[in-house]
Each structure stands twice: as structure tokens, then as C-alpha cells.
XYZ file of C-alpha atoms in Angstrom:
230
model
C -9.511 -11.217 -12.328
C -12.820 -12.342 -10.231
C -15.295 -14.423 -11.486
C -17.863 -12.144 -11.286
C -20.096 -13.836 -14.574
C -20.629 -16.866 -15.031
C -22.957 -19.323 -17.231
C -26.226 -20.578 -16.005
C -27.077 -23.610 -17.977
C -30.606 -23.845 -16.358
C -31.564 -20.358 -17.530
C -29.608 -20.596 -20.450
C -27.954 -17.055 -19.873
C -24.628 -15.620 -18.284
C -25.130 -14.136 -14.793
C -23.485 -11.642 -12.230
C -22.362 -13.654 -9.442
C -23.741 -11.785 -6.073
C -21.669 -12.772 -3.472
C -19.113 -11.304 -1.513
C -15.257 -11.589 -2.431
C -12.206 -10.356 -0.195
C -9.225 -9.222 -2.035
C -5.893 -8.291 -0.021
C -4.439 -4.795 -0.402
C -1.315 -6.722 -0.273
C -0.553 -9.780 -2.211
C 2.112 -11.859 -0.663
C 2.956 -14.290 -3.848
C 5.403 -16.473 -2.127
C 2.811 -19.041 -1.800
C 2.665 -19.110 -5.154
C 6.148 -19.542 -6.139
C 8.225 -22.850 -6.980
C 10.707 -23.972 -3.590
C 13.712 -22.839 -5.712
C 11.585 -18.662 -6.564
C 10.414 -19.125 -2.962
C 13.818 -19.631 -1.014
C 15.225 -16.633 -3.482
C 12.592 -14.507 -2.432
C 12.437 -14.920 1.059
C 15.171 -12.772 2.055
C 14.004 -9.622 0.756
C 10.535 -10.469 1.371
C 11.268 -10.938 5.222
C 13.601 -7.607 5.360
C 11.178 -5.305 3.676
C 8.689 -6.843 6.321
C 11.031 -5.269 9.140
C 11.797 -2.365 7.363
C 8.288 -1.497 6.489
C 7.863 -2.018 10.749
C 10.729 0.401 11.378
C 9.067 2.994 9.256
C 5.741 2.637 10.866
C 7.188 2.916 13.976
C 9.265 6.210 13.245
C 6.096 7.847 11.622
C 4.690 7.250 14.457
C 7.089 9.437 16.692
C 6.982 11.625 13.561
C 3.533 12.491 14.114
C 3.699 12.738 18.055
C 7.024 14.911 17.694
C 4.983 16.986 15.001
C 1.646 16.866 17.134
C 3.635 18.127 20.444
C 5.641 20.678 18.540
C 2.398 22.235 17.142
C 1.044 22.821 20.804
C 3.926 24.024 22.224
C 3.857 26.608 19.091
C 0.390 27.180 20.171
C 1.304 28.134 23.522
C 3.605 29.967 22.702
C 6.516 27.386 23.874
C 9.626 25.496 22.145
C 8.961 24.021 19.176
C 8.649 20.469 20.342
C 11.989 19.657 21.048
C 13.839 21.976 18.489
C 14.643 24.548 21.074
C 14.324 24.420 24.992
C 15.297 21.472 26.992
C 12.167 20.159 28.832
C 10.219 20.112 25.321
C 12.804 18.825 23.940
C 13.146 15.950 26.938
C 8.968 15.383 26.542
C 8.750 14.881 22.882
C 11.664 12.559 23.564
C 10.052 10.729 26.251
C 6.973 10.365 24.262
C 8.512 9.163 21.209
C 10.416 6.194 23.055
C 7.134 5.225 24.623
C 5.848 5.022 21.212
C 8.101 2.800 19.437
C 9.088 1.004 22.430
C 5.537 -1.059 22.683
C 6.063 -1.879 18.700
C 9.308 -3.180 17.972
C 12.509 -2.999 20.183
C 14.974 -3.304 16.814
C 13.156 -0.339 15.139
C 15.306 2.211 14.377
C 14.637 5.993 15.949
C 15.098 9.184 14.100
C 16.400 12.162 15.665
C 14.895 15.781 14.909
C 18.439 16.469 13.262
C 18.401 13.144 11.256
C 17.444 12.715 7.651
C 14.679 10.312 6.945
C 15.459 10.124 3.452
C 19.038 9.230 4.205
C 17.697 6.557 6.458
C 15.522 4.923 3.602
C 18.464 4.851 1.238
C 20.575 2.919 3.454
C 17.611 0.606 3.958
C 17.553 0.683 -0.056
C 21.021 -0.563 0.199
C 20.697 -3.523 2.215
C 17.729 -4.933 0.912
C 19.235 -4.252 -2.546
C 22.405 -5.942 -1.477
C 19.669 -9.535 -0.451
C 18.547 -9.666 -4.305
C 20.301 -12.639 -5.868
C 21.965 -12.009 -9.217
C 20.130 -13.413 -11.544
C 16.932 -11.878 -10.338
C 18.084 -8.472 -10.200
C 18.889 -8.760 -14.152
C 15.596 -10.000 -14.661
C 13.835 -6.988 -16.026
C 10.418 -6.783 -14.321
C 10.892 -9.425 -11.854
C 9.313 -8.930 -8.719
C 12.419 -8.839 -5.876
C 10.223 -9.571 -2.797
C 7.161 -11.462 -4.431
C 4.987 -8.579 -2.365
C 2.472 -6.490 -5.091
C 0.053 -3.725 -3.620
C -2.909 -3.174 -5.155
C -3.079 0.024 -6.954
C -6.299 -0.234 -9.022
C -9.852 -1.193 -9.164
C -12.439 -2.049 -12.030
C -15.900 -2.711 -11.061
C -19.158 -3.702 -12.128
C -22.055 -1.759 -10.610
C -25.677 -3.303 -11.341
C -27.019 -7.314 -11.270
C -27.310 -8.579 -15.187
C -23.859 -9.716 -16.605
C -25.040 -7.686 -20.244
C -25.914 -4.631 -19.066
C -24.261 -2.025 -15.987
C -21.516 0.251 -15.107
C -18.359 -0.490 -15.670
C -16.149 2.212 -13.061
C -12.361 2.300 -12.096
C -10.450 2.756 -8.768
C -6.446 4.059 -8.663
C -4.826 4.749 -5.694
C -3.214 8.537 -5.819
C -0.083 7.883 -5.083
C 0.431 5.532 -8.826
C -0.035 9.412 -10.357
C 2.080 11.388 -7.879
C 5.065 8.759 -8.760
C 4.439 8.591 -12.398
C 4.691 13.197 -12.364
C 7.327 12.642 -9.839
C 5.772 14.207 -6.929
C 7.931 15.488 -4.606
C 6.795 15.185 -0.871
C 8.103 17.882 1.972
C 7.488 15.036 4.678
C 9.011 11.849 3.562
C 6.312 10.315 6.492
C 3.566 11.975 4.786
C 1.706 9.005 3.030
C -1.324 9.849 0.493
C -3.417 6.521 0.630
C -6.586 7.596 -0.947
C -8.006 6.489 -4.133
C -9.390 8.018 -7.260
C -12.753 6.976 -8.680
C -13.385 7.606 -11.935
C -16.856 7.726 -12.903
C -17.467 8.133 -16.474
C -15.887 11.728 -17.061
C -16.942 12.489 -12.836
C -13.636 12.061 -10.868
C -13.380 11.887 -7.142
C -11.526 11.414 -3.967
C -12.268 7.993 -2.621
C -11.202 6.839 0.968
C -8.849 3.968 1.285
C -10.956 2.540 4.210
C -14.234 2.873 1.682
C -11.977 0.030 -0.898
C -12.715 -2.751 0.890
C -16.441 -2.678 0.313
C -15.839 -3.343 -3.254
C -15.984 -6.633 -2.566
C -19.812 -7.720 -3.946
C -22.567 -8.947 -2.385
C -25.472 -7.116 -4.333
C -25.973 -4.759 -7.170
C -23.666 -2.244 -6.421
C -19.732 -2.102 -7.064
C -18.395 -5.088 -7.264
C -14.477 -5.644 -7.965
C -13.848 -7.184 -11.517
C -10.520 -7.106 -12.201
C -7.928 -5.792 -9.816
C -4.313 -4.655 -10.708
C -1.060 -5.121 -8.368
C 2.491 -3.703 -9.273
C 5.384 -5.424 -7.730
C 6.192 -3.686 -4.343
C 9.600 -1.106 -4.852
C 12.238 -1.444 -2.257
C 13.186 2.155 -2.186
């Protein structure tokens, strides 16, 4: 919750507060913790830090492989690697260059290999990290890591009157219907906006001018949900 109203005793009247406030898309709680939450924590907060890398990094030959294959179809060539040795040799060539520059202990995914079986192992080991009595803590966050997943602003400059408007990010209702994706690498990270009964697609890079500074939409409250390990 932002203080976004506040009493003016020399006016005798509550008021917006204009300025500008920054909120994280991530919320790293371990600050926030006791030393005794804090050194529980830190385990799985660290390892979903690498594995979260590792992922990045394997999109990222994901989308080359995927970009390289999709020209070659074009041309009427092998599939990027699936069939014919020298595409096969480029998209391999390409794909080490890109994770190489990012993180040398990232793990690399071969056409044949199965992503999801990769994230399940991960699962495993970060699962294995969680000390007992926090893993049967119902609710407890394992990593102390929450992403923000929705919005509710205040559009207009008196603290009694405006727009009230809220912000969720897609991917809280593709989870909650149980979405299943085709490409595990294929990330939604837009937003909703819902405007009275208007509802519309609204870019993640547009979020972070939510943040105030005039009469326009200003972030009230903001939600996080404890970050899953799977």
C-alpha cells in the first residue's frame, strides 16, 4: 500500500500526494526478514537466482535456434539444425555464442532435449534446499522473492473524488484456467487493465509509469504472490 492521501492540517482536507513512487516488479523480502528467516531463506533464494539465469540464457538460444530455423524454412533449407549438418553446426555455433557471454554454468538444451524435464529437475533441487519446517508452513514464502502481479490506481488529483482502475498481469489467469503453453520458453508478460467494464491489453514496459507524479494513474495498492519454484 502507497501513501498516496494524506492529511493537510493547513487546508484542513485530505490530499493526493503528486509525486513520483518506484515500486519493484520483484520484491526481494530478505531484507526484511529476522537473521534466523533470513539464513533459512537464503538458499533457495540464491538457487532460484541461478536457475532463473540458466533459463534466460537457454531462451535465449531458444529463440536464435527458432529464429535460424524459420529462415532456413524460408529458403527452403534444413530446419535449423533438425536436419542437415551445416544448419545444424550454425544454429549450434550461434547458440554457444549466446549463452557463453552470460553465464559459463548455464545449462544448454539440445533440440532433442525436453525443457520441461529440465525445469522439474531444477524443481527438485531447489525443493530439496527448503528446510522442514518451512515447507509445512502452509503459505510460507520458500525464497522470500514475490512478483508483482497486480495494480490498483488512482487516476485524477483530489483524494474524494477520481478513478479508481486495476492492473493484472495475464499470466495470474492463464495459471488459475491452467493454461497449457506449446513452448515452455514462451513467456506472456503483459498486463490486463481493467477499466470500468473496458478491458485491455496493457504492455509490461507501459507498468512502470504507474508510478505518480501528476493526475493520471498513480499506483495505490500493489499485490505480490510469493514467487513458485516450479
Amino acid at each position: 500500500h502507497e501513501v498516496r492521501f494524506a492529511w493537510r492540517a493547513d487546508i484542513g482536507k485530505r490530499t493526493k500526494v503528486m509525486r513520483k513512487v518506484k515500486f519493484p516488479l520483484v520484491l526481494d523480502a530478505l531484507e526484511l526478514c529476522t537473521e534466523e528467516l533470513r539464513s533459512k531463506l537464503i538458499p533457495v533464494n540464491r538457487k532460484l537466482g541461478d536457475v532463473e539465469r540458466a533459463r534466460r540464457d537457454r531462451a535465449k538460444i531458444h529463440a536464435r535456434r527458432k529464429g535460424l530455423a524459420s529462415e532456413a524454412k524460408k529458403a527452403g533449407g534444413p530446419a535449423g539444425g533438425m536436419g542437415g549438418t551445416s544448419g545444424g553446426a550454425a544454429v549450434s555455433a550461434e547458440a554457444t555464442t549466446v549463452a557463453g557471454g552470460e553465464d559459463p554454468n548455464a545449462m544448454q538444451v539440445d533440440e532433442e532435449e525436453d525443457e520441461g524435464a529440465v525445469r522439474a529437475k531444477e524443481a527438485e533441487e531447489l525443493r530439496a534446499l527448503i528446510p522442514e519446517d518451512i515447507r509445512n508452513d502452509v503459505g510460507a514464502s520458500e525464497s522470500g522473492l514475490y512478483d508483482l502481479v497486480a495494480i490498483i490506481t488512482h487516476k485524477g488529483a483530489a483524494a474524494d473524488s477520481g478513478h479508481y482502475m486495476a492492473f493484472v498481469k495475464k499470466s495470474v489467469f492463464q495459471k488459475r484456467l491452467g493454461a497449457k503453453k506449446d513452448d515452455p520458453f514462451d513467456e506472456d508478460e503483459d498486463w490486463y487493465k481493467f477499466d470500468d467494464d473496458k478491458v485491455s491489453i496493457f504492455p509490461k514496459d507501459k507498468i512502470a509509469t504507474l508510478d505518480g507524479g501528476g493526475e493520471d494513474s498513480s499506483a495505490y495498492v500493489l499485490l505480490y504472490k510469493s514467487r513458485p519454484l516450479e
